[in-house]
């Protein structure tokens, strides 16, 4: 921590801050500046939010952290990229790109199976589909719940594709974990800490979506909640952040890919569907995501977008998805990745 | 809903959209414009997210909702402001302003009781204090949990102040409801729908905080989740939104007060502490909030901010809080409110 | 400046950074931390953007400035609030609140004179009105230009109110300065540096509006451009920032008032009209602004909002403005100000 | 325009709005809805901001535009992508990708010539470099001005590369146009309308940067200012928007590429340097931009970033730039473009 003293702070105020730093178990180190003094508090500052409270002391201008607040998610602890097993024979984080595709929500057997076969045929290696749907409106379709999970299981049997599906309620974690291969945390739950802790105790990989207003630092702290409970299989998913721009549903923060690659060893996946909100924008964002260095994609595909009960406008038709996958192979090659 | 057809859309495309509107139970009504056609879909559009999927049809440019998506929270259903009982003899939403004050988190008996007595003496009528703390870092102090609830109960006995405290996990709703007078939903849980539904089944008022990136429309939809489960005692709390500005922790959206007052009958409370993040900015934001027409305040007060285990920099000292309360009386009078 | 070295940076890298700091005329001061080293560069860091380029050196993690980058706008240089003369007998920054009111744009003699008389009668002490209008669309009304200035002059003669009006083009500064009492810089020109420099050479007060995405720090740097050219009569105007919220045109950053009051001695004015975009929200924002401690208001009033050629929806009718002014007196008294 | 009447608006209010629509030269067309009435105002709504003022009429809930407000920039007017000549033999908007590279600011002959030769050798086809620098601080290096232009001319003679350089002041347009091949408008001037109008009268291509808080709609309206003055050679440049995220200098809005490609025929260029602010993030953003379908890149390259007087941290070294260009060829091929 760096504690900046106010211009004109007294010697007594400086001494009091130094003493308090010592009381907290740190070593104070003063730099006498041209217009103000600065104190470095030497020691491991992680987990010590209490240092921030020094800002309430007289004469203190502000308190600036130096270190990133996460440990297990950091490159320091794990310098090499993590390669995570998603299902037998399928990993993410290595050379192989992983495309997870399917409908926003499971609506029925025909819809799911038809879509699942189509995405498998086009080259997807994971099937996505929501059974528990967090919807903005209490009057909107809330998902088929356990019936939806059973349909996903059926689709897995039909296609051999492992399943990624969302869990919303800590109460449902065990239930969803019985069916799913990968447990998804939605953007609205990125700081649902009881849910994250519980997922940290599961023996299944977790796909953690960034929230609409979550900084990259906070995103990694949420991953840290899962990691620190013992589950090291965390996949990060950038899905657009909320900005002033309304031409897209959210703004895809594509530069989060290289930023995350510098700061963490965890694999990074891009969701081009929720970020843009419009199917016509999805193909180019798939290509851009792979070119930016992501490890996988999470794409909404629906066999009949115009009758979808949820997120139709952003869903690709199976035929369009197949074209995207074809083109994607060339970008994957340029990025030294396999698809 | 208004469906805008693309410039150059064919007659067949227009007919197909009209047919689909009829299939969904709406009456299509076409306006032939100078450069494009527009279709109004007449019928109650609430709860019909599926209309949005028309955007996937050929020839459709975009789909624009006309109605606000909430019902029970709206002024249409309830034209007069709701006056909500918080505890015997204490209501919010009427002439009386309600000041809820206390520490960010309950840290111990002395800290809590001392602070509770001070805020009571200064004129606060509700005691705030967190026992379950959602913290960005898994390594930060997570709250005293049930022990914290017991201390809050003790403080209530000592001071007679009713208690508002946060519930984070659906699992803990019953436990917290046993101790609390008012159940608080934090900003990170504004779209934790299982939690909201459960709170909708409680017989306690709920203080719902707006999320950092929640639009006012979404905020009211979250209130609607609680209302639609049967609990009509919802209090809305604006606590700052996330913007590009870093001089404050968040940006207090003060204009949310009159916007909410136009759109809903529910009481509105302002949290000047989390929005600004700095104690020196809190007094003027208290005054502004009351002048803007809010029904109450949620203010962090700590008997020793510089040793607080959480949010010290934004906590008022008891002596400063007393000065704020004194001054606030004049603004309350100017706003035709009592304090 | 604080230069944070990377975890694992070599001794050679540290030495190279220290040498470069010395080359730039600063004194390096190293703190050896638990996990990384930190270097303080002691010296006046203002005007030395080049220090930031140290971030390109091997082994450097990041570079953090300590000091605020402005001088003349700061409280350090001028600890007391500046009281600025706007016109003979009229100052801003002292006890007296200044209400500047009038139409968004000057549209004609009747419109302007009628509105000017009304705002004067209600207690406004400055008349606002745009003759040069920066409009998003090239097809929208662009203002009456010099004819508009002549009408403003006429309105001043009729009412005795001094005039604030916008200047958009450096070429027009002299022309506008011949007519105006106060020169206004619009939000879109907050970083139009050639315009700011020219205004710094005028002998007229300047009302500088914050841009839609301007941080408070950048805002003060723009003020510094004017101040550093010799014109010390700068008034700051917060007029809403751009956020994700669409219920209002912009989000009024009310906490900018106490933040600016801490950081600068310059007077602060609030524009409740452009920030909210809706006339019904303007009164409560006027009250909140005064309660927050601002020195004045800039309010749009139009004698016929529904036929306004610009910004009708946010303009108060004269009768409503009179009611606001009446109410405002009570809030001014509570804030120890005169109106 | 769609005018939504309030729930409960009277018949008289509806009639008054209809009459006013007719008075403004539009044809009103009412849809009687389930809970409120909606009026379509048929006619060319572009250039008629005055319709928005209907929102001030009694009984009106809100007014929603249907059409995009730009004409000449739109795909309707020009369905095919514009191919714009930048210099003899060099076009943008067709198959050929255009890479514009060079230092942020021209600092001296050696710096410029050395960098120019390096970017030419690596395959750039336009040299960028600022002679007039809009800087946040009045105390920062403001550019070499005309001397900088002369050095750019020299570099052009040495390398044969055409020059893109910024013009900040309307007064300097003619001067800069004498030296430059392409005139650049910086992000801070995207709504400097007098400057845009003047550039619309020049016979040189204009590279228009999006502002930090400019919506895509506003961005196209700024292009429309240039186009409507007669200059049809406008190139759009996305350079990052301002969001809450601080890990990057700005957030690169990569989805602006496909959105702009749908809405306009103008070429689109990406600036990966100002958007990210860190050289290590630039390569992957170059690849992503090309994969997303942009027509060119604007990249900062400096022969000695650690001593740059401006924006060193985001400048690539020539050797790194050469590696990026090499890799970029593969992404260009995957995107069916030439480099």
PDB file of N, CA, C and O in Angstrom, chain D residues 134 166-168 184-191 195 207-211 239:
ATOM      1  N   UNK D 134      -3.554  17.890 -29.198  1.00  0.00           N
ATOM      2  CA  UNK D 134      -4.476  18.307 -28.136  1.00  0.00           C
ATOM      3  C   UNK D 134      -4.148  17.532 -26.867  1.00  0.00           C
ATOM      4  O   UNK D 134      -4.349  16.329 -26.802  1.00  0.00           O
ATOM      5  N   UNK D 166      -3.196  15.265 -37.599  1.00  0.00           N
ATOM      6  CA  UNK D 166      -4.391  15.865 -36.999  1.00  0.00           C
ATOM      7  C   UNK D 166      -4.445  17.378 -37.175  1.00  0.00           C
ATOM      8  O   UNK D 166      -3.431  18.054 -37.122  1.00  0.00           O
ATOM      9  N   UNK D 167      -5.683  17.864 -37.348  1.00  0.00           N
ATOM     10  CA  UNK D 167      -5.896  19.309 -37.310  1.00  0.00           C
ATOM     11  C   UNK D 167      -6.883  19.586 -36.178  1.00  0.00           C
ATOM     12  O   UNK D 167      -7.873  18.880 -36.010  1.00  0.00           O
ATOM     13  N   UNK D 168      -6.555  20.589 -35.372  1.00  0.00           N
ATOM     14  CA  UNK D 168      -7.266  20.820 -34.122  1.00  0.00           C
ATOM     15  C   UNK D 168      -8.072  22.118 -34.184  1.00  0.00           C
ATOM     16  O   UNK D 168      -9.147  22.223 -33.608  1.00  0.00           O
ATOM     17  N   UNK D 184      -6.762  14.380 -40.116  1.00  0.00           N
ATOM     18  CA  UNK D 184      -7.335  13.620 -39.009  1.00  0.00           C
ATOM     19  C   UNK D 184      -8.078  14.532 -38.040  1.00  0.00           C
ATOM     20  O   UNK D 184      -7.599  15.601 -37.688  1.00  0.00           O
ATOM     21  N   UNK D 185      -9.272  14.083 -37.627  1.00  0.00           N
ATOM     22  CA  UNK D 185     -10.004  14.757 -36.556  1.00  0.00           C
ATOM     23  C   UNK D 185      -9.911  13.866 -35.328  1.00  0.00           C
ATOM     24  O   UNK D 185     -10.270  12.683 -35.381  1.00  0.00           O
ATOM     25  N   UNK D 186      -9.423  14.412 -34.236  1.00  0.00           N
ATOM     26  CA  UNK D 186      -9.227  13.617 -33.024  1.00  0.00           C
ATOM     27  C   UNK D 186     -10.524  13.390 -32.275  1.00  0.00           C
ATOM     28  O   UNK D 186     -11.549  14.043 -32.529  1.00  0.00           O
ATOM     29  N   UNK D 187     -10.477  12.451 -31.334  1.00  0.00           N
ATOM     30  CA  UNK D 187     -11.663  12.070 -30.563  1.00  0.00           C
ATOM     31  C   UNK D 187     -12.299  13.262 -29.862  1.00  0.00           C
ATOM     32  O   UNK D 187     -13.518  13.372 -29.775  1.00  0.00           O
ATOM     33  N   UNK D 188     -11.484  14.194 -29.371  1.00  0.00           N
ATOM     34  CA  UNK D 188     -12.015  15.340 -28.629  1.00  0.00           C
ATOM     35  C   UNK D 188     -12.740  16.331 -29.534  1.00  0.00           C
ATOM     36  O   UNK D 188     -13.431  17.215 -29.054  1.00  0.00           O
ATOM     37  N   UNK D 189     -12.522  16.210 -30.845  1.00  0.00           N
ATOM     38  CA  UNK D 189     -13.135  17.148 -31.779  1.00  0.00           C
ATOM     39  C   UNK D 189     -14.240  16.526 -32.611  1.00  0.00           C
ATOM     40  O   UNK D 189     -14.667  17.111 -33.601  1.00  0.00           O
ATOM     41  N   UNK D 190     -14.712  15.355 -32.220  1.00  0.00           N
ATOM     42  CA  UNK D 190     -15.703  14.654 -33.042  1.00  0.00           C
ATOM     43  C   UNK D 190     -16.988  15.463 -33.164  1.00  0.00           C
ATOM     44  O   UNK D 190     -17.750  15.303 -34.109  1.00  0.00           O
ATOM     45  N   UNK D 191     -17.237  16.349 -32.199  1.00  0.00           N
ATOM     46  CA  UNK D 191     -18.408  17.225 -32.308  1.00  0.00           C
ATOM     47  C   UNK D 191     -17.993  18.695 -32.332  1.00  0.00           C
ATOM     48  O   UNK D 191     -18.717  19.571 -31.876  1.00  0.00           O
ATOM     49  N   UNK D 195     -15.175  22.924 -37.181  1.00  0.00           N
ATOM     50  CA  UNK D 195     -14.028  22.225 -37.781  1.00  0.00           C
ATOM     51  C   UNK D 195     -14.515  21.223 -38.825  1.00  0.00           C
ATOM     52  O   UNK D 195     -13.973  21.142 -39.935  1.00  0.00           O
ATOM     53  N   UNK D 207      -9.951  11.534 -41.841  1.00  0.00           N
ATOM     54  CA  UNK D 207     -10.057  10.413 -40.913  1.00  0.00           C
ATOM     55  C   UNK D 207     -10.703  10.944 -39.642  1.00  0.00           C
ATOM     56  O   UNK D 207     -10.101  11.738 -38.906  1.00  0.00           O
ATOM     57  N   UNK D 208     -11.937  10.504 -39.377  1.00  0.00           N
ATOM     58  CA  UNK D 208     -12.719  11.041 -38.252  1.00  0.00           C
ATOM     59  C   UNK D 208     -12.730  10.038 -37.110  1.00  0.00           C
ATOM     60  O   UNK D 208     -13.248   8.935 -37.235  1.00  0.00           O
ATOM     61  N   UNK D 209     -12.163  10.436 -35.981  1.00  0.00           N
ATOM     62  CA  UNK D 209     -12.148   9.542 -34.827  1.00  0.00           C
ATOM     63  C   UNK D 209     -13.420   9.689 -34.010  1.00  0.00           C
ATOM     64  O   UNK D 209     -13.910  10.803 -33.823  1.00  0.00           O
ATOM     65  N   UNK D 210     -13.911   8.562 -33.537  1.00  0.00           N
ATOM     66  CA  UNK D 210     -15.057   8.562 -32.632  1.00  0.00           C
ATOM     67  C   UNK D 210     -14.635   9.144 -31.290  1.00  0.00           C
ATOM     68  O   UNK D 210     -13.524   8.896 -30.819  1.00  0.00           O
ATOM     69  N   UNK D 211     -15.530   9.878 -30.653  1.00  0.00           N
ATOM     70  CA  UNK D 211     -15.235  10.416 -29.332  1.00  0.00           C
ATOM     71  C   UNK D 211     -15.361   9.364 -28.253  1.00  0.00           C
ATOM     72  O   UNK D 211     -15.916   8.283 -28.473  1.00  0.00           O
ATOM     73  N   UNK D 239     -11.686   4.160 -31.726  1.00  0.00           N
ATOM     74  CA  UNK D 239     -10.448   4.249 -30.942  1.00  0.00           C
ATOM     75  C   UNK D 239     -10.673   4.016 -29.462  1.00  0.00           C
ATOM     76  O   UNK D 239      -9.877   4.442 -28.643  1.00  0.00           O
TER      77      UNK D 239
END
